[in-house]
Short mmCIF file of C-alpha atoms and ligand atoms in Angstrom, two decimals:
data_model
loop_
_atom_site.label_atom_id
_atom_site.label_comp_id
_atom_site.label_asym_id
_atom_site.label_seq_id
_atom_site.Cartn_x
_atom_site.Cartn_y
_atom_site.Cartn_z
CA MET V 1 64.53 -45.13 -43.66
CA LEU V 2 62.22 -48.07 -42.99
CA PHE V 3 59.84 -47.87 -40.06
CA ASN V 4 61.19 -51.09 -38.61
CA GLN V 5 64.63 -49.47 -38.25
CA LEU V 6 63.34 -46.77 -35.93
CA GLY V 7 63.01 -48.83 -32.77
CA LEU V 8 59.22 -48.63 -32.57
CA ALA V 9 57.16 -51.27 -30.75
CA ALA V 10 55.85 -54.22 -32.75
CA GLU V 11 52.24 -53.16 -32.12
CA LEU V 12 52.91 -49.81 -33.79
CA LEU V 13 54.82 -51.32 -36.70
CA ARG V 14 51.93 -53.66 -37.35
CA ALA V 15 49.44 -50.78 -37.46
CA VAL V 16 51.74 -48.72 -39.69
CA GLU V 17 52.15 -51.62 -42.07
CA GLU V 18 48.42 -52.25 -42.21
CA ASN V 19 48.08 -48.61 -43.19
CA GLY V 20 50.28 -49.33 -46.18
CA TYR V 21 53.46 -47.56 -45.07
CA THR V 22 56.88 -49.15 -44.84
CA LYS V 23 59.17 -46.20 -45.47
CA ALA V 24 59.27 -43.27 -43.07
CA THR V 25 59.07 -39.78 -44.54
CA PRO V 26 61.95 -37.35 -43.83
CA ILE V 27 60.15 -35.67 -40.92
CA GLN V 28 59.37 -39.05 -39.41
CA THR V 29 62.96 -40.25 -39.81
CA LYS V 30 64.20 -37.11 -38.11
CA ALA V 31 61.57 -36.63 -35.40
CA ILE V 32 60.92 -40.14 -34.15
CA PRO V 33 64.37 -40.84 -32.61
CA HIS V 34 64.42 -37.48 -30.77
CA VAL V 35 60.95 -38.00 -29.33
CA LEU V 36 61.71 -41.61 -28.36
CA GLU V 37 64.72 -40.37 -26.43
CA GLY V 38 62.53 -37.97 -24.50
CA HIS V 39 63.87 -34.71 -25.92
CA ASP V 40 61.78 -31.61 -26.42
CA LEU V 41 61.46 -30.86 -30.11
CA LEU V 42 61.10 -27.85 -32.35
CA ALA V 43 60.09 -29.14 -35.75
CA GLY V 44 59.61 -27.20 -38.96
CA ALA V 45 57.26 -29.17 -41.15
CA GLN V 46 54.24 -28.45 -43.26
CA THR V 47 51.10 -30.47 -43.36
CA GLY V 48 51.45 -33.18 -45.97
CA THR V 49 54.94 -34.23 -44.88
CA GLY V 50 53.72 -37.03 -42.60
CA LYS V 51 54.39 -34.97 -39.47
CA THR V 52 51.41 -36.39 -37.56
CA ALA V 53 52.86 -39.89 -37.51
CA GLY V 54 56.17 -38.19 -36.70
CA PHE V 55 54.90 -37.33 -33.24
CA VAL V 56 52.03 -39.79 -32.73
CA LEU V 57 54.15 -42.93 -33.22
CA PRO V 58 56.95 -42.16 -30.75
CA ILE V 59 54.53 -40.82 -28.15
CA LEU V 60 52.39 -43.93 -28.35
CA HIS V 61 55.57 -45.97 -28.10
CA ASN V 62 56.59 -44.17 -24.93
CA MET V 63 53.06 -44.42 -23.51
CA ARG V 64 52.49 -48.07 -24.36
CA VAL V 65 53.00 -49.28 -20.82
CA ALA V 66 50.27 -47.64 -18.78
CA PRO V 67 50.96 -46.69 -15.17
CA LYS V 68 48.95 -48.59 -12.57
CA GLY V 69 45.70 -47.13 -11.31
CA ALA V 70 42.93 -45.17 -13.00
CA ARG V 71 43.36 -43.99 -16.58
CA ARG V 72 44.66 -40.43 -16.73
CA VAL V 73 45.17 -37.93 -19.52
CA ARG V 74 48.89 -38.31 -20.21
CA ALA V 75 49.21 -36.73 -23.62
CA LEU V 76 47.70 -33.48 -24.87
CA ILE V 77 47.84 -32.50 -28.53
CA LEU V 78 46.60 -29.00 -29.43
CA THR V 79 45.54 -28.21 -32.98
CA PRO V 80 44.16 -25.00 -34.52
CA THR V 81 41.00 -26.48 -36.06
CA ARG V 82 38.35 -29.07 -35.41
CA GLU V 83 39.13 -30.86 -38.64
CA LEU V 84 42.76 -31.21 -37.73
CA ALA V 85 41.88 -32.36 -34.21
CA SER V 86 39.65 -35.00 -35.72
CA GLN V 87 42.29 -36.15 -38.13
CA VAL V 88 45.07 -36.27 -35.59
CA ASN V 89 42.81 -38.28 -33.29
CA GLU V 90 42.08 -40.61 -36.17
CA SER V 91 45.84 -41.12 -36.55
CA VAL V 92 46.21 -41.83 -32.83
CA GLN V 93 43.50 -44.45 -33.10
CA THR V 94 44.85 -45.92 -36.31
CA TYR V 95 48.41 -46.24 -35.07
CA GLY V 96 47.40 -47.12 -31.52
CA LYS V 97 45.03 -49.84 -32.66
CA TYR V 98 47.03 -52.64 -31.01
CA LEU V 99 47.82 -50.73 -27.83
CA PRO V 100 45.54 -50.36 -24.81
CA ILE V 101 45.39 -46.60 -25.32
CA ARG V 102 42.23 -44.53 -25.45
CA SER V 103 42.05 -41.17 -27.14
CA MET V 104 39.42 -38.55 -27.85
CA GLU V 105 38.96 -35.25 -29.62
CA ILE V 106 37.72 -32.07 -28.02
CA TYR V 107 36.54 -29.03 -29.95
CA GLY V 108 33.88 -26.37 -29.92
CA GLY V 109 30.82 -26.01 -32.10
CA VAL V 110 29.35 -29.27 -30.78
CA SER V 111 27.73 -30.24 -27.49
CA ALA V 112 30.14 -30.53 -24.58
CA ARG V 113 28.14 -33.36 -22.96
CA PRO V 114 29.50 -36.36 -24.88
CA GLN V 115 33.01 -34.97 -24.37
CA ILE V 116 32.43 -34.80 -20.60
CA THR V 117 31.09 -38.36 -20.58
CA LYS V 118 34.16 -39.62 -22.40
CA LEU V 119 36.47 -37.73 -20.11
CA LYS V 120 34.76 -39.28 -17.10
CA ARG V 121 35.23 -42.75 -18.53
CA GLY V 122 38.95 -42.04 -18.78
CA VAL V 123 41.27 -41.35 -21.71
CA ASP V 124 45.03 -41.37 -22.20
CA VAL V 125 45.35 -38.99 -25.13
CA VAL V 126 43.35 -35.81 -25.78
CA VAL V 127 43.49 -34.00 -29.10
CA ALA V 128 41.91 -30.58 -28.71
CA THR V 129 41.41 -27.10 -30.03
CA PRO V 130 42.36 -24.54 -27.37
CA GLY V 131 39.05 -22.75 -26.69
CA ARG V 132 36.85 -25.70 -25.81
CA LEU V 133 39.66 -27.42 -23.94
CA LEU V 134 40.02 -24.37 -21.76
CA ASP V 135 36.27 -24.38 -21.09
CA HIS V 136 36.61 -27.96 -19.83
CA VAL V 137 39.62 -27.03 -17.72
CA ARG V 138 37.73 -24.15 -16.11
CA GLN V 139 34.69 -26.28 -15.42
CA GLY V 140 36.84 -28.96 -13.84
CA ASN V 141 35.92 -31.57 -16.47
CA ILE V 142 39.52 -32.39 -17.30
CA ASP V 143 42.60 -32.75 -15.15
CA LEU V 144 45.80 -31.82 -16.96
CA SER V 145 48.09 -32.35 -14.00
CA ASN V 146 49.30 -35.74 -15.25
CA ILE V 147 50.32 -34.64 -18.72
CA GLU V 148 53.62 -36.21 -19.75
CA TYR V 149 53.52 -35.20 -23.42
CA PHE V 150 52.39 -31.82 -24.72
CA ILE V 151 52.28 -31.22 -28.46
CA LEU V 152 51.46 -28.02 -30.30
CA ASP V 153 50.58 -28.94 -33.86
CA GLU V 154 50.57 -26.23 -36.54
CA ALA V 155 51.61 -23.73 -33.91
CA ASP V 156 51.89 -20.91 -36.45
CA ARG V 157 48.26 -21.29 -37.41
CA MET V 158 47.24 -21.33 -33.80
CA LEU V 159 48.94 -18.02 -33.24
CA ASP V 160 47.50 -16.65 -36.47
CA MET V 161 44.05 -17.56 -35.23
CA GLY V 162 44.60 -15.67 -32.00
CA PHE V 163 44.99 -18.63 -29.65
CA ILE V 164 48.14 -17.49 -27.87
CA ARG V 165 46.39 -16.46 -24.66
CA ASP V 166 44.50 -19.73 -24.49
CA ILE V 167 47.69 -21.65 -25.07
CA ARG V 168 49.38 -19.80 -22.22
CA GLN V 169 46.45 -20.58 -19.94
CA ILE V 170 46.57 -24.23 -20.87
CA ILE V 171 50.32 -24.41 -20.25
CA LYS V 172 49.70 -23.06 -16.75
CA ALA V 173 47.50 -26.06 -16.03
CA LEU V 174 50.24 -28.53 -17.02
CA PRO V 175 52.80 -30.06 -14.67
CA ASP V 176 56.39 -28.82 -15.03
CA ASN V 177 57.87 -32.17 -15.79
CA ARG V 178 56.79 -33.11 -19.30
CA GLN V 179 58.05 -33.53 -22.84
CA ASN V 180 57.08 -30.73 -25.23
CA LEU V 181 56.92 -30.86 -29.01
CA LEU V 182 56.20 -27.88 -31.22
CA PHE V 183 55.43 -28.31 -34.90
CA SER V 184 55.13 -25.31 -37.15
CA ALA V 185 55.33 -24.67 -40.87
CA THR V 186 56.83 -21.21 -40.38
CA PHE V 187 58.98 -19.58 -37.71
CA SER V 188 58.00 -16.03 -36.96
CA GLN V 189 59.46 -14.22 -33.98
CA GLU V 190 56.25 -15.04 -32.11
CA ILE V 191 56.77 -18.75 -32.66
CA ARG V 192 60.39 -18.43 -31.57
CA ASP V 193 59.27 -16.63 -28.40
CA LEU V 194 56.71 -19.32 -27.66
CA ALA V 195 59.29 -22.05 -28.33
CA ASN V 196 61.82 -20.38 -26.03
CA LYS V 197 59.31 -20.30 -23.19
CA LEU V 198 57.85 -23.73 -23.78
CA LEU V 199 60.72 -25.94 -24.84
CA ASN V 200 63.54 -27.20 -22.70
CA ASN V 201 66.83 -27.52 -24.57
CA PRO V 202 65.01 -28.76 -27.68
CA SER V 203 66.31 -30.70 -30.65
CA GLU V 204 65.60 -28.72 -33.79
CA ILE V 205 64.66 -30.32 -37.05
CA GLN V 206 63.44 -28.93 -40.32
CA VAL V 207 62.19 -30.58 -43.47
CA ALA V 208 61.27 -29.33 -46.89
CA ALA V 209 61.24 -25.60 -47.47
CA ARG V 210 57.77 -24.20 -47.49
CA ASN V 211 57.07 -24.43 -51.18
CA THR V 212 58.41 -27.85 -51.99
CA THR V 213 55.00 -29.49 -51.84
CA ALA V 214 53.85 -26.89 -54.31
CA ASP V 215 56.74 -27.76 -56.56
CA ARG V 216 55.69 -31.39 -56.76
CA VAL V 217 52.18 -30.55 -57.86
CA GLU V 218 51.54 -30.21 -61.56
CA GLN V 219 50.02 -26.75 -61.83
CA LEU V 220 48.11 -25.22 -64.67
CA VAL V 221 46.20 -21.99 -65.16
CA HIS V 222 43.17 -21.91 -67.45
CA PRO V 223 42.27 -18.34 -68.43
CA VAL V 224 38.48 -18.04 -68.65
CA ASP V 225 35.72 -15.48 -68.34
CA LYS V 226 34.19 -15.41 -64.92
CA ALA V 227 30.71 -16.20 -66.15
CA ARG V 228 31.93 -19.37 -67.84
CA LYS V 229 33.94 -20.85 -65.01
CA ARG V 230 31.26 -23.23 -63.78
CA GLU V 231 30.59 -24.57 -67.26
CA MET V 232 34.32 -25.07 -67.80
CA LEU V 233 34.73 -26.86 -64.49
CA SER V 234 31.89 -29.29 -65.22
CA GLU V 235 33.43 -30.01 -68.58
CA ILE V 236 36.92 -30.60 -67.19
CA ILE V 237 35.59 -32.93 -64.50
CA GLY V 238 33.41 -34.80 -66.98
CA ARG V 239 35.98 -35.09 -69.74
CA GLY V 240 38.76 -36.20 -67.44
CA ASN V 241 36.32 -38.49 -65.61
CA TRP V 242 37.68 -37.02 -62.37
CA GLN V 243 36.24 -38.85 -59.39
CA GLN V 244 37.67 -36.92 -56.45
CA VAL V 245 38.11 -33.19 -56.77
CA LEU V 246 38.60 -30.59 -54.07
CA VAL V 247 37.45 -27.18 -55.35
CA PHE V 248 38.20 -23.90 -53.63
CA THR V 249 36.11 -20.77 -53.61
CA ARG V 250 36.79 -17.55 -51.75
CA THR V 251 33.49 -17.36 -49.89
CA LYS V 252 30.94 -19.66 -48.35
CA HIS V 253 28.19 -18.21 -50.54
CA GLY V 254 30.31 -18.96 -53.57
CA ALA V 255 30.88 -22.50 -52.29
CA ASN V 256 27.16 -23.10 -51.80
CA ARG V 257 26.28 -21.65 -55.17
CA LEU V 258 28.86 -23.70 -57.01
CA ALA V 259 27.90 -26.92 -55.21
CA THR V 260 24.27 -26.39 -56.24
CA GLN V 261 25.22 -25.65 -59.82
CA LEU V 262 27.49 -28.67 -60.16
CA GLY V 263 24.75 -30.80 -58.64
CA LYS V 264 22.43 -29.58 -61.39
CA ASP V 265 25.09 -30.63 -63.90
CA GLY V 266 24.79 -34.15 -62.51
CA ILE V 267 28.03 -34.09 -60.51
CA ALA V 268 27.56 -35.23 -56.90
CA THR V 269 28.92 -32.32 -54.88
CA ALA V 270 28.92 -31.03 -51.31
CA ALA V 271 30.14 -27.77 -49.83
CA ILE V 272 32.17 -27.40 -46.67
CA HIS V 273 32.63 -24.08 -44.93
CA GLY V 274 32.46 -22.35 -41.59
CA GLY V 275 28.75 -21.60 -42.02
CA LYS V 276 27.90 -25.31 -41.89
CA GLY V 277 27.35 -27.21 -38.67
CA GLN V 278 30.01 -29.62 -37.54
CA GLY V 279 27.79 -32.60 -38.39
CA ALA V 280 27.35 -31.45 -41.99
CA ARG V 281 31.08 -30.79 -42.35
CA THR V 282 32.07 -34.19 -41.01
CA ARG V 283 29.47 -35.90 -43.21
CA ALA V 284 30.57 -34.06 -46.34
CA LEU V 285 34.19 -34.94 -45.69
CA SER V 286 33.51 -38.60 -45.01
CA ASP V 287 31.24 -38.88 -48.08
CA PHE V 288 34.01 -37.32 -50.13
CA LYS V 289 36.65 -39.64 -48.74
CA ALA V 290 34.39 -42.63 -49.31
CA GLY V 291 33.78 -41.63 -52.93
CA LYS V 292 30.05 -40.99 -52.41
CA ILE V 293 30.47 -37.48 -53.76
CA ARG V 294 32.90 -36.51 -56.49
CA VAL V 295 33.41 -32.86 -55.69
CA LEU V 296 33.94 -31.11 -52.40
CA VAL V 297 33.74 -27.32 -52.63
CA ALA V 298 35.58 -25.68 -49.75
CA THR V 299 36.66 -22.31 -48.45
CA ASP V 300 40.20 -21.81 -47.22
CA ILE V 301 39.43 -21.93 -43.53
CA ALA V 302 37.20 -24.99 -43.80
CA ALA V 303 39.88 -26.78 -45.76
CA ARG V 304 42.62 -26.35 -43.18
CA GLY V 305 43.76 -29.68 -41.97
CA ILE V 306 41.69 -31.61 -44.50
CA ASP V 307 43.72 -34.70 -45.12
CA ILE V 308 42.68 -36.99 -47.90
CA ASP V 309 44.94 -39.81 -48.89
CA ARG V 310 45.82 -39.73 -52.56
CA LEU V 311 43.66 -36.75 -53.46
CA PRO V 312 44.40 -36.41 -57.17
CA HIS V 313 42.85 -33.06 -58.10
CA VAL V 314 42.63 -29.61 -56.60
CA VAL V 315 40.85 -26.81 -58.45
CA ASN V 316 41.05 -23.13 -57.65
CA PHE V 317 37.68 -22.01 -58.90
CA GLU V 318 38.64 -18.62 -57.54
CA LEU V 319 42.16 -17.60 -56.59
CA PRO V 320 42.67 -16.73 -52.94
CA PHE V 321 43.25 -13.16 -51.80
CA VAL V 322 46.34 -14.24 -49.91
CA ALA V 323 48.97 -15.87 -52.11
CA GLU V 324 50.13 -18.24 -49.39
CA ASP V 325 46.67 -19.78 -49.27
CA TYR V 326 47.33 -20.97 -52.82
CA VAL V 327 50.25 -23.01 -51.54
CA HIS V 328 48.09 -24.45 -48.77
CA ARG V 329 45.30 -25.25 -51.16
CA ILE V 330 47.40 -27.11 -53.67
CA GLY V 331 49.24 -28.82 -50.81
CA ARG V 332 46.06 -30.86 -50.30
CA THR V 333 47.18 -32.92 -53.26
CA ALA V 334 50.57 -34.54 -53.83
CA ARG V 335 50.81 -35.36 -50.14
CA ALA V 336 53.60 -37.50 -48.71
CA GLY V 337 55.40 -37.89 -52.00
CA GLN V 338 52.46 -38.61 -54.28
CA ASP V 339 51.71 -36.74 -57.47
CA GLY V 340 48.75 -34.48 -57.96
CA THR V 341 47.38 -31.80 -60.23
CA ALA V 342 46.15 -28.35 -59.35
CA ILE V 343 44.33 -26.21 -61.86
CA SER V 344 43.26 -22.62 -61.47
CA LEU V 345 40.41 -21.03 -63.39
CA VAL V 346 41.52 -17.43 -63.65
CA CYS V 347 39.42 -14.56 -64.94
CA ILE V 348 40.58 -11.10 -65.83
CA ASP V 349 39.72 -9.69 -62.40
CA GLU V 350 42.17 -12.09 -60.79
CA GLN V 351 45.33 -11.11 -62.67
CA LYS V 352 46.76 -9.30 -59.67
CA LEU V 353 46.12 -12.32 -57.42
CA LEU V 354 47.82 -14.55 -59.98
CA ALA V 355 50.81 -12.21 -60.12
CA ASP V 356 51.08 -12.36 -56.31
CA ILE V 357 51.06 -16.16 -56.38
CA GLU V 358 53.71 -16.29 -59.09
CA LYS V 359 55.83 -13.89 -57.09
CA LEU V 360 55.57 -16.10 -54.02
CA LEU V 361 56.39 -19.23 -56.01
CA GLY V 362 59.24 -17.45 -57.76
CA ARG V 363 58.10 -18.56 -61.18
CA LYS V 364 55.38 -18.16 -63.77
CA LEU V 365 52.64 -20.77 -63.87
CA GLU V 366 51.92 -22.49 -67.14
CA LYS V 367 48.80 -21.19 -68.88
CA ALA V 368 46.57 -23.22 -71.19
CA VAL V 369 43.55 -21.88 -73.00
CA ILE V 370 40.85 -24.51 -73.39
CA PRO V 371 39.41 -24.33 -76.92
CA GLY V 372 35.89 -22.92 -76.82
CA TYR V 373 36.65 -20.95 -73.66
CA GLU V 374 38.85 -18.21 -75.10
CA VAL V 375 38.48 -15.06 -73.04
CA ASP V 376 36.34 -12.26 -74.41
CA ALA V 377 38.69 -9.32 -74.95
CA ARG V 378 35.80 -6.87 -74.58
CA ILE V 379 35.36 -7.74 -70.90
CA LYS V 380 37.23 -5.31 -68.70
CA ALA V 381 38.68 -6.11 -65.31
CA GLU V 382 36.63 -5.06 -62.30
CA PRO V 383 37.96 -4.59 -58.81
CA LEU V 384 37.17 -7.79 -56.93
CA ARG V 385 35.69 -6.00 -53.93
CA LYS V 386 32.75 -4.71 -55.98
CA GLN V 387 31.60 -8.17 -56.87
CA GLY V 388 29.02 -10.19 -54.99
CA GLY V 389 29.86 -12.63 -52.26
CA GLN V 390 33.02 -10.95 -51.02
CA ARG V 391 32.85 -9.14 -47.81
CA ARG V 392 35.22 -7.38 -45.56
CA ALA V 393 38.56 -9.06 -45.38
CA GLY V 394 39.22 -11.24 -42.33
CA PRO V 395 42.16 -11.63 -39.97
CA PRO V 396 45.45 -12.26 -41.66
CA ARG V 397 46.26 -15.88 -41.05
CA ARG V 398 49.75 -16.13 -42.24
CA GLY V 399 52.20 -13.34 -42.87
CA LYS V 400 55.36 -13.55 -44.85
CA PRO V 401 57.67 -16.18 -43.39
CA GLY V 402 59.12 -14.59 -40.31
CA GLY V 403 56.63 -11.74 -40.41
CA LYS V 404 54.74 -10.42 -37.42
CA ARG V 405 51.05 -10.76 -36.72
CA PRO V 406 49.07 -7.67 -35.92
CA ALA V 407 48.80 -6.90 -32.27
CA GLY V 408 45.71 -7.70 -30.27
CA ALA V 409 44.84 -11.04 -31.79
CA GLY V 410 42.72 -12.06 -28.84
CA LYS V 411 40.08 -14.71 -28.92
CA LYS V 412 36.41 -14.98 -28.28
CA ARG V 413 35.43 -17.76 -25.93
CA GLY V 414 33.16 -20.57 -26.89
CA ASN V 415 33.98 -21.27 -30.49
CA SER V 416 37.39 -22.74 -30.83
CA GLN V 417 37.65 -21.95 -34.50
CA ARG V 418 36.84 -18.31 -34.47
CA PRO V 419 39.59 -15.78 -34.22
CA GLY V 420 39.47 -13.21 -31.46
CA LYS V 421 37.40 -10.07 -31.63
CA ALA V 422 40.45 -7.90 -31.77
CA ALA V 423 41.82 -9.98 -34.61
CA ARG V 424 38.51 -9.79 -36.41
CA ASN V 425 38.44 -6.07 -36.05
CA ALA V 426 42.08 -5.64 -36.90
CA LYS V 427 42.97 -4.19 -40.27
CA ARG V 428 41.95 -6.91 -42.61
CA SER V 429 43.80 -8.27 -45.57
CA ARG V 430 41.83 -11.37 -46.51
CA PRO V 431 38.18 -12.30 -46.74
CA ARG V 432 36.54 -12.93 -43.44
CA SER V 433 34.04 -15.36 -44.76
CA ALA V 434 34.96 -19.02 -44.72
P1 AMP R 501 50.46 -35.18 -42.37
O1 AMP R 501 51.63 -34.36 -42.79
O2 AMP R 501 50.66 -35.79 -41.03
O3 AMP R 501 49.18 -34.42 -42.48
O4 AMP R 501 50.36 -36.45 -43.34
C1 AMP R 501 50.12 -36.34 -44.70
C2 AMP R 501 49.67 -37.64 -45.35
O5 AMP R 501 50.75 -38.55 -45.47
C3 AMP R 501 48.60 -38.40 -44.62
O6 AMP R 501 47.64 -38.75 -45.58
C4 AMP R 501 49.27 -39.63 -44.08
O7 AMP R 501 48.39 -40.72 -43.99
C5 AMP R 501 50.35 -39.86 -45.10
N1 AMP R 501 51.55 -40.52 -44.56
C6 AMP R 501 52.02 -40.44 -43.31
N2 AMP R 501 53.14 -41.17 -43.18
C7 AMP R 501 53.41 -41.69 -44.39
C8 AMP R 501 54.47 -42.53 -44.91
N3 AMP R 501 55.46 -42.94 -44.14
N4 AMP R 501 54.42 -42.85 -46.21
C9 AMP R 501 53.41 -42.41 -46.99
N5 AMP R 501 52.39 -41.63 -46.57
C10 AMP R 501 52.39 -41.27 -45.29
#
């Protein structure tokens, strides 16, 4: 369906068109009319489907006429990570360009001062991670009593990260009369419970089963010895003249090491992971988007919510411990209907991880040996845990679809991206480092 058939205001259509979009994606076609009509919504959609515009556009439409008097926070969008908060806010500003609407992002890991200043000046839309938002609520820096629109984006990830208690606290600060939207890629019982409490007679929509993005990505496995992975990667990037490549490692140390090595090979590279300050992360991402660096090496957690238009290449330098992270990783490419390639450099130690991924995808991945990089049959597999850089596994982020999270996923105050202590101490199934 075309955007101009959805009943959106001219100011929004103009901004959408300037962004290069004329046709709405399936989630947008389904969600926008429900939200415009004022219904609560339970939406099943993964990142990469265009879901952000699916809620931002109709909300901005409904908010376009401001009530008289001082500016008040009328819409609250909660996201699990800072990166996603930033990106959603960017969408609000892009699509709301021709409307007199002010928005801001709120997250931890940076000084609260500038956030307080902005709040004092007055904003209409706040995009926030739960922890820092709650700090502002408790300190009286933000008044949520005028919220008309409340959106939980990537609700499943928020629960996985142990934010449920914060979310409940935030809901308590909201007025009863409001429109609620819940977006989630998966629907565990926990999400259903949250939806039942939060949503009022919601419309339910669902697009694209969880692995469809993965199916659109051209995927290839290159068997290689571990010690030769970096050399192989440099060669692939150089030979293909790849200009924008997102590379995944399992750990932040691995990310740093690889970024340094690729830099030595003459490939402009930056690393992005939880050990870096917010400033460095934002800078690396914007340099990557702007084409100033060719390669961004990321860990799984740091890469959540990274949204790069037309990202052509994703490389799994190391396979993830959790098979579902593979789907998330390669979902960074081939977004919103575009094509992309994802290659995985797989050494003998990672055969089990590869088997897990193939099981999840329900098919074998194509393998291609690159001449000159044939694996050395004398090298025996070693258990991954014994190798450097991997530490204790971290909190499980995403169970099987419909699966339950371990109990006690509480949350430590003050850093909106860190999972709760209980979650961190819970029996771990994936690397903690990111
Ligand atoms: P999201 O699922 O919201 O993270 O969006 C994924 C990507 O799709 C983003 O890069 C958007 O800019 C892009 N996008 C959103 N709407 C459309 C559309 N109607 N057509 C093409 N791309 C879109």
